[in-house]
Short mmCIF file of N, CA and C in Angstrom, two decimals:
data_model
loop_
_atom_site.label_atom_id
_atom_site.label_comp_id
_atom_site.label_asym_id
_atom_site.label_seq_id
_atom_site.Cartn_x
_atom_site.Cartn_y
_atom_site.Cartn_z
N UNK A 1 -82.93 142.08 -9.78
CA UNK A 1 -84.66 141.44 -9.64
C UNK A 1 -84.54 140.45 -9.37
N UNK A 2 -83.47 139.44 -9.60
CA UNK A 2 -83.33 138.07 -8.76
C UNK A 2 -83.46 138.46 -7.40
N UNK A 3 -83.08 139.19 -6.98
CA UNK A 3 -82.35 139.36 -4.97
C UNK A 3 -83.03 140.12 -4.38
N UNK A 4 -84.43 140.70 -5.05
CA UNK A 4 -85.15 141.02 -4.53
C UNK A 4 -86.33 140.15 -4.56
N UNK A 5 -86.53 139.30 -5.37
CA UNK A 5 -87.21 138.34 -5.24
C UNK A 5 -87.25 137.40 -4.31
N UNK A 6 -86.06 136.55 -3.69
CA UNK A 6 -84.86 136.12 -2.86
C UNK A 6 -85.50 136.83 -1.64
N UNK A 7 -85.44 138.16 -1.52
CA UNK A 7 -85.43 138.99 -0.57
C UNK A 7 -87.27 138.72 0.30
N UNK A 8 -88.39 139.16 -1.25
CA UNK A 8 -88.85 138.67 -0.18
C UNK A 8 -90.07 136.67 -0.06
N UNK A 9 -89.33 136.53 -0.92
CA UNK A 9 -89.91 134.82 -0.53
C UNK A 9 -89.30 135.07 0.92
N UNK A 10 -88.16 135.32 1.40
CA UNK A 10 -87.57 134.67 2.33
C UNK A 10 -88.44 135.64 3.41
N UNK A 11 -88.42 136.75 3.09
CA UNK A 11 -89.78 137.64 4.58
C UNK A 11 -91.06 136.96 4.44
N UNK A 12 -91.50 136.49 3.44
CA UNK A 12 -92.89 135.66 3.71
C UNK A 12 -92.64 134.42 4.60
N UNK A 13 -91.63 133.52 4.42
CA UNK A 13 -91.14 132.72 4.96
C UNK A 13 -91.31 133.12 6.39
N UNK A 14 -90.59 133.60 6.53
CA UNK A 14 -90.37 134.04 8.05
C UNK A 14 -91.54 134.76 8.59
N UNK A 15 -92.24 135.28 8.03
CA UNK A 15 -93.61 135.53 8.54
C UNK A 15 -94.88 134.20 8.66
N UNK A 16 -94.96 133.77 7.92
CA UNK A 16 -96.29 132.32 7.78
C UNK A 16 -95.45 131.08 8.98
N UNK A 17 -95.95 130.79 9.27
CA UNK A 17 -95.36 129.61 10.47
C UNK A 17 -94.68 128.47 9.50
N UNK A 18 -95.39 128.04 8.69
CA UNK A 18 -94.73 127.35 7.74
C UNK A 18 -93.38 127.11 7.39
N UNK A 19 -93.52 128.78 7.27
CA UNK A 19 -92.14 129.09 6.49
C UNK A 19 -90.98 129.28 7.82
N UNK A 20 -91.76 129.47 8.50
CA UNK A 20 -90.35 129.33 9.59
C UNK A 20 -90.27 127.83 10.56
N UNK A 21 -91.06 127.06 10.18
CA UNK A 21 -90.01 125.68 10.18
C UNK A 21 -89.23 125.09 9.17
N UNK A 22 -89.52 125.74 8.08
CA UNK A 22 -88.84 125.27 6.38
C UNK A 22 -87.24 125.54 7.02
N UNK A 23 -87.35 127.03 7.28
CA UNK A 23 -86.31 127.92 7.99
C UNK A 23 -85.47 127.18 8.78
N UNK A 24 -86.50 126.81 9.84
CA UNK A 24 -86.14 126.52 10.93
C UNK A 24 -84.91 124.62 10.46
N UNK A 25 -85.55 123.65 10.05
CA UNK A 25 -85.18 122.99 9.05
C UNK A 25 -83.81 123.24 8.11
N UNK A 26 -84.07 124.02 7.55
CA UNK A 26 -82.75 124.52 6.98
C UNK A 26 -81.75 124.78 7.81
N UNK A 27 -81.92 125.62 8.76
CA UNK A 27 -80.83 126.05 9.94
C UNK A 27 -80.23 124.90 9.84
N UNK A 28 -81.15 123.77 10.79
CA UNK A 28 -80.83 122.47 11.28
C UNK A 28 -79.75 121.76 10.74
N UNK A 29 -80.60 121.80 9.00
CA UNK A 29 -79.72 120.91 8.41
C UNK A 29 -77.89 121.71 7.82
N UNK A 30 -78.16 122.72 7.62
CA UNK A 30 -77.13 123.68 7.82
C UNK A 30 -75.59 123.01 8.79
N UNK A 31 -76.33 122.70 9.70
CA UNK A 31 -75.73 122.87 11.58
C UNK A 31 -74.79 121.48 10.98
N UNK A 32 -76.13 120.25 11.03
CA UNK A 32 -75.47 119.00 10.82
C UNK A 32 -74.47 119.16 9.74
N UNK A 33 -74.23 118.96 8.58
CA UNK A 33 -73.74 119.79 7.85
C UNK A 33 -72.09 119.70 8.06
N UNK A 34 -72.45 121.26 8.79
CA UNK A 34 -71.16 121.39 9.31
C UNK A 34 -70.93 120.57 10.02
N UNK A 35 -71.30 120.17 11.01
CA UNK A 35 -70.37 119.07 11.80
C UNK A 35 -70.16 118.03 11.39
N UNK A 36 -70.67 117.47 10.25
CA UNK A 36 -70.14 116.31 9.46
C UNK A 36 -68.87 116.44 8.76
N UNK A 37 -68.78 118.13 8.09
CA UNK A 37 -67.14 118.17 7.20
C UNK A 37 -66.39 118.30 8.45
N UNK A 38 -66.92 119.21 9.71
CA UNK A 38 -65.95 118.93 10.25
C UNK A 38 -65.45 117.62 11.14
N UNK A 39 -66.23 116.79 11.71
CA UNK A 39 -65.62 115.62 12.10
C UNK A 39 -64.75 114.45 10.85
N UNK A 40 -65.35 115.16 9.87
CA UNK A 40 -64.32 114.02 8.83
C UNK A 40 -62.91 114.67 8.12
N UNK A 41 -63.10 116.07 8.40
CA UNK A 41 -61.79 116.94 8.18
C UNK A 41 -60.57 116.42 9.08
N UNK A 42 -61.20 116.66 10.80
CA UNK A 42 -60.81 116.08 12.09
C UNK A 42 -60.28 114.41 12.06
N UNK A 43 -61.45 113.55 11.88
CA UNK A 43 -61.03 112.36 11.76
C UNK A 43 -60.90 111.18 10.57
N UNK A 44 -60.94 111.98 9.38
CA UNK A 44 -61.31 111.31 8.24
C UNK A 44 -59.64 110.10 7.71
N UNK A 45 -58.79 110.54 8.12
CA UNK A 45 -57.26 109.85 7.76
C UNK A 45 -57.67 108.43 9.01
N UNK A 46 -57.87 108.92 10.10
CA UNK A 46 -57.83 107.77 11.57
C UNK A 46 -59.50 106.80 10.59
N UNK A 47 -60.19 107.43 10.55
CA UNK A 47 -61.05 106.60 9.67
C UNK A 47 -60.83 105.71 8.78
N UNK A 48 -60.19 106.39 7.84
CA UNK A 48 -59.55 105.34 6.31
C UNK A 48 -58.68 104.37 7.24
N UNK A 49 -57.93 104.66 8.02
CA UNK A 49 -57.19 104.30 8.05
C UNK A 49 -56.95 102.97 8.74
N UNK A 50 -58.38 102.79 9.55
CA UNK A 50 -58.92 101.80 10.64
C UNK A 50 -59.92 101.00 9.01
N UNK A 51 -60.59 101.67 8.44
CA UNK A 51 -61.16 100.90 7.15
C UNK A 51 -59.91 100.09 6.61
N UNK A 52 -58.95 100.65 6.12
CA UNK A 52 -58.18 99.98 5.19
C UNK A 52 -57.49 98.93 6.71
N UNK A 53 -57.33 98.82 7.12
CA UNK A 53 -56.78 97.73 8.43
C UNK A 53 -57.99 96.77 8.36
N UNK A 54 -59.20 97.14 8.32
CA UNK A 54 -60.23 96.06 9.35
C UNK A 54 -60.68 95.56 7.80
N UNK A 55 -59.93 96.15 6.37
CA UNK A 55 -60.49 95.63 5.10
C UNK A 55 -59.31 94.21 4.59
N UNK A 56 -57.89 95.07 4.99
CA UNK A 56 -57.12 93.95 5.20
C UNK A 56 -57.14 92.51 6.17
N UNK A 57 -57.63 92.78 7.01
CA UNK A 57 -58.09 91.69 7.82
C UNK A 57 -59.46 90.93 7.24
N UNK A 58 -59.80 91.47 6.98
CA UNK A 58 -60.94 90.04 6.19
C UNK A 58 -60.58 89.66 5.13
N UNK A 59 -59.66 90.46 4.75
CA UNK A 59 -59.22 89.23 3.10
C UNK A 59 -58.26 88.36 3.06
N UNK A 60 -57.88 88.71 4.46
CA UNK A 60 -56.30 87.74 4.22
C UNK A 60 -56.74 86.70 5.44
#
């Protein structure tokens, strides 16, 4: 029942211009989220090390 309502909602949103904009924003937000997670996974340790070094230099 819920899945059918979801399909109808998505179909209606895709058919409407405002719905298309909303779908585009959702896709863009998803891509940005994936990019941020990827960068954090690749550079997280390096960023943490730099911040630690910076904070140690400031406090001393």
